[in-house]
Coordinates of C-alpha atoms in Angstrom, one line a residue:
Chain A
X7 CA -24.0 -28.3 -61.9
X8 CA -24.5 -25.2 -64.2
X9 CA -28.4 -25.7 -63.6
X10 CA -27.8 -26.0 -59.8
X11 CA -25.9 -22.3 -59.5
X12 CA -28.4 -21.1 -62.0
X13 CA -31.1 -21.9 -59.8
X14 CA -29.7 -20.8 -56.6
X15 CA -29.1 -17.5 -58.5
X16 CA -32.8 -17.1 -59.4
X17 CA -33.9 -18.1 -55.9
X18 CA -31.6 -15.7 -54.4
X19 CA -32.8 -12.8 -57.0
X20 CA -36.4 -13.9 -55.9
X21 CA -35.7 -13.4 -52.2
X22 CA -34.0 -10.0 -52.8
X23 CA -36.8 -9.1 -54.8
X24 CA -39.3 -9.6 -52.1
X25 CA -37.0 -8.2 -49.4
X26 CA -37.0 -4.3 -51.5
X27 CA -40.7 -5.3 -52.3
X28 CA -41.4 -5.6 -48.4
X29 CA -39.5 -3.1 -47.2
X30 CA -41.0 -0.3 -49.8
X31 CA -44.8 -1.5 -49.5
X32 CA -44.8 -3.5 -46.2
X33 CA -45.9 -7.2 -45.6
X34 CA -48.9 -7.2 -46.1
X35 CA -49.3 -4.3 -48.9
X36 CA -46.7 -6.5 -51.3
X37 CA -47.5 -8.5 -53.6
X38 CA -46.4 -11.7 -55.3
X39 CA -47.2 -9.7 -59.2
X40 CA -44.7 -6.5 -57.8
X41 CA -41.9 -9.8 -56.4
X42 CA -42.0 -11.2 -59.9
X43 CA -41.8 -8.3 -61.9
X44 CA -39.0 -6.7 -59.6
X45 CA -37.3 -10.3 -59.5
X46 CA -36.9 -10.5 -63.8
X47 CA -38.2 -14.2 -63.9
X48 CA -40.7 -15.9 -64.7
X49 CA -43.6 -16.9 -62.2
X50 CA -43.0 -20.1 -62.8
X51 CA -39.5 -20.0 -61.4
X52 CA -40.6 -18.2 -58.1
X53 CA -42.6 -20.1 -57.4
X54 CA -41.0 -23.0 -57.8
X55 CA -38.7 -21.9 -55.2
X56 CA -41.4 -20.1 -52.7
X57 CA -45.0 -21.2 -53.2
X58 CA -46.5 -18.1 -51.2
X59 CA -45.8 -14.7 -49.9
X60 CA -45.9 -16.2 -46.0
X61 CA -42.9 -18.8 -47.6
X62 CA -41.1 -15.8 -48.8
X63 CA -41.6 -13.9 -45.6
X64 CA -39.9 -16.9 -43.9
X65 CA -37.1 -17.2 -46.1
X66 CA -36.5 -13.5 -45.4
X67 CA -36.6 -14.1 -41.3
X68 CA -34.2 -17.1 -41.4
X69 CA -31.6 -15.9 -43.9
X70 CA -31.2 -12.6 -42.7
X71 CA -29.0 -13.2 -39.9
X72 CA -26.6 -15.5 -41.7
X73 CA -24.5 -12.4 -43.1
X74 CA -23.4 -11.5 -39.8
X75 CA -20.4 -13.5 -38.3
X76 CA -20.3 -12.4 -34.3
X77 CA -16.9 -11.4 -33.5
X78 CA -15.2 -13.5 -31.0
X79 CA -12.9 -11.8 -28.4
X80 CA -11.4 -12.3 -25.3
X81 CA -14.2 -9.9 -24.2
X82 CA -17.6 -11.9 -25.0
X83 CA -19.9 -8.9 -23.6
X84 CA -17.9 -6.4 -25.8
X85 CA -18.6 -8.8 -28.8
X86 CA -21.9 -8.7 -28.2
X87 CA -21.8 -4.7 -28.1
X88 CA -20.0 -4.8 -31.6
X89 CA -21.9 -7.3 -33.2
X90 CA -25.4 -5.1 -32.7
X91 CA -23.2 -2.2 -33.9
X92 CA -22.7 -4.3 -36.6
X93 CA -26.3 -4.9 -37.5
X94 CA -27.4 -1.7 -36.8
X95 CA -25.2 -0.1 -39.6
X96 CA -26.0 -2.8 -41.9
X97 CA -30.2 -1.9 -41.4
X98 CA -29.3 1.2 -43.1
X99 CA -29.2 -0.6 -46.8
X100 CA -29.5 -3.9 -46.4
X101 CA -33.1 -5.1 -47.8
X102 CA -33.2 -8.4 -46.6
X103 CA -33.0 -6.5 -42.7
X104 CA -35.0 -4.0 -43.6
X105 CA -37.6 -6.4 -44.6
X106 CA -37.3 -8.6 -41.7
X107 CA -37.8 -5.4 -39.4
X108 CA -41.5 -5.1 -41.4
X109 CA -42.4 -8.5 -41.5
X110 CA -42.0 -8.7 -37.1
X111 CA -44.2 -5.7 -36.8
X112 CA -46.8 -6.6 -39.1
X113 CA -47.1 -10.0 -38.3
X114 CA -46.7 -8.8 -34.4
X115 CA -50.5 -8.1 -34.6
X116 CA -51.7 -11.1 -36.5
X117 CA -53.2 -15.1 -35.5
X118 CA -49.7 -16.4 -35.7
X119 CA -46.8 -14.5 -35.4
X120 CA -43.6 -15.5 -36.9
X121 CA -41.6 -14.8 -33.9
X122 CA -38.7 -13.2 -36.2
X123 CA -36.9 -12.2 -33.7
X124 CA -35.9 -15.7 -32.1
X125 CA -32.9 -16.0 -34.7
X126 CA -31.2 -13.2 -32.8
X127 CA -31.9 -13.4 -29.0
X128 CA -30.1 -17.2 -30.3
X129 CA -27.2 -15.3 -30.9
X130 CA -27.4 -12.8 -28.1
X131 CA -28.0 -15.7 -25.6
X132 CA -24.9 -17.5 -26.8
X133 CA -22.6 -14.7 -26.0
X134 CA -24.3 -13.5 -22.9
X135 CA -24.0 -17.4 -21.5
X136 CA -20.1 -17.5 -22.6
X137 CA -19.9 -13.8 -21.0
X138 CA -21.2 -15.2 -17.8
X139 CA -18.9 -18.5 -18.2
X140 CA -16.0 -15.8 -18.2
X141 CA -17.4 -14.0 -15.4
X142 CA -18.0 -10.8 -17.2
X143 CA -22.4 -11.0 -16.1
X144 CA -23.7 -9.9 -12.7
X145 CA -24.1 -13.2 -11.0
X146 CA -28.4 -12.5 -10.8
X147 CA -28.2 -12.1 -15.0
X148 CA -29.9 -15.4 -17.0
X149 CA -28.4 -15.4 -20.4
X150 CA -31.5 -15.9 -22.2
X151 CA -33.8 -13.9 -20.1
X152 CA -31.0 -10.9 -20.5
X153 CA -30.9 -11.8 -24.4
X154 CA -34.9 -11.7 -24.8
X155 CA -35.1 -8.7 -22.5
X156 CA -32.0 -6.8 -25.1
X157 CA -33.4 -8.1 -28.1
X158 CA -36.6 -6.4 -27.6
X159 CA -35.1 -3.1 -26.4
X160 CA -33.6 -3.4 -29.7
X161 CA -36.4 -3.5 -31.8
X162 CA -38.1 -0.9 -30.0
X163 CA -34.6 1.5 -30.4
X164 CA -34.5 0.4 -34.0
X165 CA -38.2 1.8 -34.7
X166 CA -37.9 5.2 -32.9
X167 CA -34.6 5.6 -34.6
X168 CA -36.5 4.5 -38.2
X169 CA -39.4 6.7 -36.8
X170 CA -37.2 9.7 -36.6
X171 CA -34.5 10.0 -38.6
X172 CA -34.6 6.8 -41.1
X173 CA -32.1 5.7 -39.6
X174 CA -29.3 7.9 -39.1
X175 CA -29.2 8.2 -35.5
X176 CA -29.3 4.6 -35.0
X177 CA -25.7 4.2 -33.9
X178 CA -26.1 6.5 -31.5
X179 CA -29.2 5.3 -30.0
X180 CA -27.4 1.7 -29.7
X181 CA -24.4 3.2 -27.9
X182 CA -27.4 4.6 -25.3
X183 CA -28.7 1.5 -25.3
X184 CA -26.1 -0.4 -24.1
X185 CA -24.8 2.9 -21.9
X186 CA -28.5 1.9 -20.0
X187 CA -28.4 -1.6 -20.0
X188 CA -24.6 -2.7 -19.3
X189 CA -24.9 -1.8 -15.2
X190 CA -27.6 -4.6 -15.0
X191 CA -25.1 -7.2 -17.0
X192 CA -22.0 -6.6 -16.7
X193 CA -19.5 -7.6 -13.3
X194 CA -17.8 -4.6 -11.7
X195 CA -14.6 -5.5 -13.3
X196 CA -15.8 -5.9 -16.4
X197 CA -17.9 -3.3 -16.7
X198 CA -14.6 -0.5 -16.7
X199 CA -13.6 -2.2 -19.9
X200 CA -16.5 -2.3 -22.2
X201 CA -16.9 0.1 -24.7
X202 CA -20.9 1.0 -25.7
X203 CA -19.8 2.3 -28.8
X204 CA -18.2 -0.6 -30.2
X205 CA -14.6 -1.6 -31.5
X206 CA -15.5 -1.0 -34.9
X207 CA -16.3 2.8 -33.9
X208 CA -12.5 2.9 -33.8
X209 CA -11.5 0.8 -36.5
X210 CA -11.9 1.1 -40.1
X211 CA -15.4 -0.3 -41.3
Chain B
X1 CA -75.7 22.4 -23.6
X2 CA -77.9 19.5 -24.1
X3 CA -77.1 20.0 -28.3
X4 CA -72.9 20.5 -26.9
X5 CA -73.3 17.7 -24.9
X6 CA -74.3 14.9 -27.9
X7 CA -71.7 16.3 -29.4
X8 CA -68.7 15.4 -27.5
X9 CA -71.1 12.1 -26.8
X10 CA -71.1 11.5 -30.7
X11 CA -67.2 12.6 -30.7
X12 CA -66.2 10.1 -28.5
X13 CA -68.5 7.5 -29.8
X14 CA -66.3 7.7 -33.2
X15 CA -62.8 8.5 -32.0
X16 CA -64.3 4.9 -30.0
X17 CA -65.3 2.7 -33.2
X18 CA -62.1 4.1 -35.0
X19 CA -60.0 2.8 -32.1
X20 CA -61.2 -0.5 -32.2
X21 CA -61.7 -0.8 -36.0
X22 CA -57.7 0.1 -36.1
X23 CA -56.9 -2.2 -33.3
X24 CA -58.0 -5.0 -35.3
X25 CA -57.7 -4.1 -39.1
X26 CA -54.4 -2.5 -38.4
X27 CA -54.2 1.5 -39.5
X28 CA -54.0 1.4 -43.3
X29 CA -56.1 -1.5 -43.6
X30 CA -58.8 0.2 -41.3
X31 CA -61.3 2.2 -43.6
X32 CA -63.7 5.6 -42.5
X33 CA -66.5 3.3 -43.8
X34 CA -66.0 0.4 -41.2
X35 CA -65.3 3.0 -38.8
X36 CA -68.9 5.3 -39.4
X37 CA -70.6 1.5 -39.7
X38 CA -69.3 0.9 -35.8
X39 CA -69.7 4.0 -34.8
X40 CA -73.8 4.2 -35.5
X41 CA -73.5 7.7 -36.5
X42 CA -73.6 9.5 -39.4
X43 CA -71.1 10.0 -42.6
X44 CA -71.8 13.8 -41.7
X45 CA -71.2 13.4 -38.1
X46 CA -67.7 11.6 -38.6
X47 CA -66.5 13.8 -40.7
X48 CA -67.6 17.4 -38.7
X49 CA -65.2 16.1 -36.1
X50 CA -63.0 14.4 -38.0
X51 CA -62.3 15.3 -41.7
X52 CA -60.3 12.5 -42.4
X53 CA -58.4 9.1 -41.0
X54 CA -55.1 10.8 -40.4
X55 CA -57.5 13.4 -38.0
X56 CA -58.4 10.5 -36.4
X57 CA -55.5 8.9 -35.8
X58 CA -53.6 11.8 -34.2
X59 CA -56.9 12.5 -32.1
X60 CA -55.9 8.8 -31.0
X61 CA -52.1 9.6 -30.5
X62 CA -53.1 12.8 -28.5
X63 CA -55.6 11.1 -26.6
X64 CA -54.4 7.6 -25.3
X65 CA -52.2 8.9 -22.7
X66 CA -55.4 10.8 -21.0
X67 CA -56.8 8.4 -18.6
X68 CA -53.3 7.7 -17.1
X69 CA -52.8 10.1 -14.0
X70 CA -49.0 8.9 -13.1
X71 CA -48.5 8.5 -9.2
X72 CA -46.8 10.6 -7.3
X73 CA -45.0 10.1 -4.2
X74 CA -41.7 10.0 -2.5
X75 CA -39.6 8.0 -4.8
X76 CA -40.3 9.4 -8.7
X77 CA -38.3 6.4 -10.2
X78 CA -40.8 4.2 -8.2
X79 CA -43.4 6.3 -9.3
X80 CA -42.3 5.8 -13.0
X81 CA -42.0 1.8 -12.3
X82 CA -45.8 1.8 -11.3
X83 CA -46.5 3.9 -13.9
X84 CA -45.6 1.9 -16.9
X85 CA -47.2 -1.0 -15.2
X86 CA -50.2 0.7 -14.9
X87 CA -50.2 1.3 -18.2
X88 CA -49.0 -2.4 -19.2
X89 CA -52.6 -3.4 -17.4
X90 CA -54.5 -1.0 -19.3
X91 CA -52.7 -2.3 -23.0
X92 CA -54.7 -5.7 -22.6
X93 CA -58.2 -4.3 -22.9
X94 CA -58.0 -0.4 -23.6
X95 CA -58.6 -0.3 -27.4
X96 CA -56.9 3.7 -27.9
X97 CA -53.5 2.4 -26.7
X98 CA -54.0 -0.6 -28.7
X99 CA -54.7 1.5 -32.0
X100 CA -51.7 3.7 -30.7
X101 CA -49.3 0.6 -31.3
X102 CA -50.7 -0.1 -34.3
X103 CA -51.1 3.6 -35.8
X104 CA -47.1 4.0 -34.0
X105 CA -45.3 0.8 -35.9
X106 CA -47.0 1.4 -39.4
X107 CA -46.4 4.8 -39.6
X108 CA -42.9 4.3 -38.1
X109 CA -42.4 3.4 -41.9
X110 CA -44.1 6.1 -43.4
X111 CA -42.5 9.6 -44.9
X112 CA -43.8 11.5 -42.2
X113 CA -43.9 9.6 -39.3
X114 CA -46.6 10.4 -36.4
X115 CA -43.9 10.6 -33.7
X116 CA -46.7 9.3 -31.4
X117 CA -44.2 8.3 -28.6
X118 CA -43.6 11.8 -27.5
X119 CA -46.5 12.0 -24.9
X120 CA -45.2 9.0 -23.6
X121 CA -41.7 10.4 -23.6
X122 CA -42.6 13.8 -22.3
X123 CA -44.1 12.0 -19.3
X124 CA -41.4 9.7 -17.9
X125 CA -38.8 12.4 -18.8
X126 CA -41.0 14.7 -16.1
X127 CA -40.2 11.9 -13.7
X128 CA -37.2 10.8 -14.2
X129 CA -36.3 15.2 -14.1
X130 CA -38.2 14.9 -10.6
X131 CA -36.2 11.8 -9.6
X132 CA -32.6 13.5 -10.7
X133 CA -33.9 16.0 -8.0
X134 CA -34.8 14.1 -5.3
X135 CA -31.2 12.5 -5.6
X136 CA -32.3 9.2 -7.1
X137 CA -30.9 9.0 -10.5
X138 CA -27.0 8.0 -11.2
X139 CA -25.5 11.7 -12.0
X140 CA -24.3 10.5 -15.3
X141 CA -28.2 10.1 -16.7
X142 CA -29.7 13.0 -18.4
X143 CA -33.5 12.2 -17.9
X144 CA -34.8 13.1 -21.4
X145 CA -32.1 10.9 -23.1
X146 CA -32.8 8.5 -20.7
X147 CA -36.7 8.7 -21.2
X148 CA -36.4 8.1 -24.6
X149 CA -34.0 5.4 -24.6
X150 CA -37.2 3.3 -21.9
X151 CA -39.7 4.4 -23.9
X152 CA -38.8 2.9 -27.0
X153 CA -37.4 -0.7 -25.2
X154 CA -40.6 0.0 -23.6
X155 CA -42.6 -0.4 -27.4
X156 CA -40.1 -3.2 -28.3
X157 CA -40.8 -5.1 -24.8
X158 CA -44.3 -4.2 -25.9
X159 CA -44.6 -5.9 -29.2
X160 CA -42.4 -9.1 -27.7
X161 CA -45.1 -10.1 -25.8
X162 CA -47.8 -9.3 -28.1
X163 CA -46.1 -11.5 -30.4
X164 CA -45.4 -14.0 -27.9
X165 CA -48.1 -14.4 -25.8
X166 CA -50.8 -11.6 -26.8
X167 CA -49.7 -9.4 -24.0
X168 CA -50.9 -11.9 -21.3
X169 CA -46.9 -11.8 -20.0
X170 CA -46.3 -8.0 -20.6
X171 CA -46.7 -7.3 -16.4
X172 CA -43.5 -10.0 -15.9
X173 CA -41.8 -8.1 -19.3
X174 CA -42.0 -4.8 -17.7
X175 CA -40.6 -5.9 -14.6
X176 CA -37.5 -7.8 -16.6
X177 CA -37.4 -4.3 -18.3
X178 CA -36.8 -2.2 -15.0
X179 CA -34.4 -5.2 -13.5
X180 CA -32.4 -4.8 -16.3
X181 CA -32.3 -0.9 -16.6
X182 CA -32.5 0.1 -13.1
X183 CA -28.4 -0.4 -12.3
X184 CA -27.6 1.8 -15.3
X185 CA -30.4 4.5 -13.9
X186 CA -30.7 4.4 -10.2
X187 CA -28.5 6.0 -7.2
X188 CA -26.9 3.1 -5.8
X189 CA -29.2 4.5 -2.0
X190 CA -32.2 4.2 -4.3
X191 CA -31.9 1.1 -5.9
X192 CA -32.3 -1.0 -2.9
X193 CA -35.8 0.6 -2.1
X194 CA -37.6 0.1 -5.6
X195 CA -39.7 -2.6 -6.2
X196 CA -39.3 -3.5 -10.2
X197 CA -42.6 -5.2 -10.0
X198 CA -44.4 -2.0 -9.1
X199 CA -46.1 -0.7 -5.8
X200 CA -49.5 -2.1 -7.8
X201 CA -48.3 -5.7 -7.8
X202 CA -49.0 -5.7 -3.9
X203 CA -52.1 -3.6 -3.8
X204 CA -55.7 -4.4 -5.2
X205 CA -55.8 -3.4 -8.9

């Protein structure tokens, strides 16, 4: 038991290793020497847990949307809008994000991409569908074609905003984002009730 | 004349071979020696118009947008549409705009980014400012913030189907893009007229 929670420890320490290694250098710049020295343990123990820098990379893409818990409202559009708030404040500091955000590009351009980004249009697509089940979607929206379409837009906002002010403006440019897209999703008579900034704008965070 | 001539011949040659040599290497990875190998020119010559690969790579930035003379005719916001799919055509085969994605997402990470998306922006905020005009833009949209909010889903929509399908579905992308974002940018009497798919979807390319 005590060797069970010591390992998941390490492997978790390895993983947040890589992510601040990744995000620093970039995919393709880091290596597995600068993950083990940055991680404290042996290279024994990491790579008993990952045997390679594309396995870590992986690890990095699947676990780092299981922070975020969407909210679920009466309002499944709005949810939507505050849970990509949500993320967006987060990719301010948190590595394993931040890392995930290098590995797409980087591996955008290679044989075999990792298709990161399939994790989130997931999400997106599951509370576009219940939106539309709810009536709150134009009735010529597809859930996942909307969700592919946002989650893209996304990464593009989430470069320019890294491109030109490391992030600070990213609230902002998600706001504008939604301002843009909501007329194309969202029914008349829901549309009056969503808010592009997000709840959490106007509660404590 | 003749001496001026094999000058801009030789520039071009190199600003050519650094393109492609970034298009596949990626920027950081790409190296001046590669790029004077491909060129067939010499060290000297590289470096009298180019002293080093950051020269190069804003000569690339400044000079993909060049060959793309944006239509212009009744309806701006149409004229924007075709546009961007002209340029979606042009991002399968031309290798500057391809070494412009690559120089734009690595050094979105960089301390002082390249901020290559401003030609780009500059443009469709001219049309969108010429659409506004003509009475074809919602009155809420402010074209500039709206230019930059396409242009970057424009480079995440991008980078989707590079990933995805290595930009063989970026024509059907682009038109998902403008379905979705027309309602939240078009006058409700202008929306009916434009054709997401682009005016050069029904004409010979």
């Amino acid at each position: 038991m005590v060797k069970q929670e010591r390992a998941v420890r390490t492997r978790r320490a390895v993983l947040e290793a890589a992510a601040h290694v990744i995000g620093i250098r970039g995919y393709q710049a880091a290596t597995m020497a600068e993950i083990i020295q940055r991680a404290g343990v042996t290279k024994g123990a990491v790579y008993f847990h990952f045997r390679s820098k594309d396995a870590l990379a992986r690890a990095v893409i699947r676990e780092q949307t299981e922070p975020f818990v969407p909210p679920v409202s009466d309002s499944r559009l709005q949810d939507a809008i505050d849970f990509t708030h949500q993320v967006a404040l987060a990719l301010r500091s948190d590595p394993l994000l931040q890392a995930g955000t290098r590995i797409a590009v980087e591996t955008t351009f290679s044989e075999e991409p990792l298709v990161p980004y399939q994790a989130w249009t997931d999400i997106i697509t599951a509370m576009f569908a219940d939106a539309r089940d709810k009536g709150e979607l134009l009735p010529a929206v597809v859930p996942e074609r909307a969700a592919e379409f946002f989650v893209a837009a996304y990464m593009g906002v989430q470069l320019f905003s890294r491109a030109a002010t490391n992030r600070a403006d990213l609230p902002e440019r998600v706001t504008a984002l939604w301002r843009h897209t909501l007329p194309g999703l969202a029914a008349p008579g829901a549309l009056g009730h969503l808010d592009p900034q997000g709840r959490s704008a106007r509660i404590a965070v």
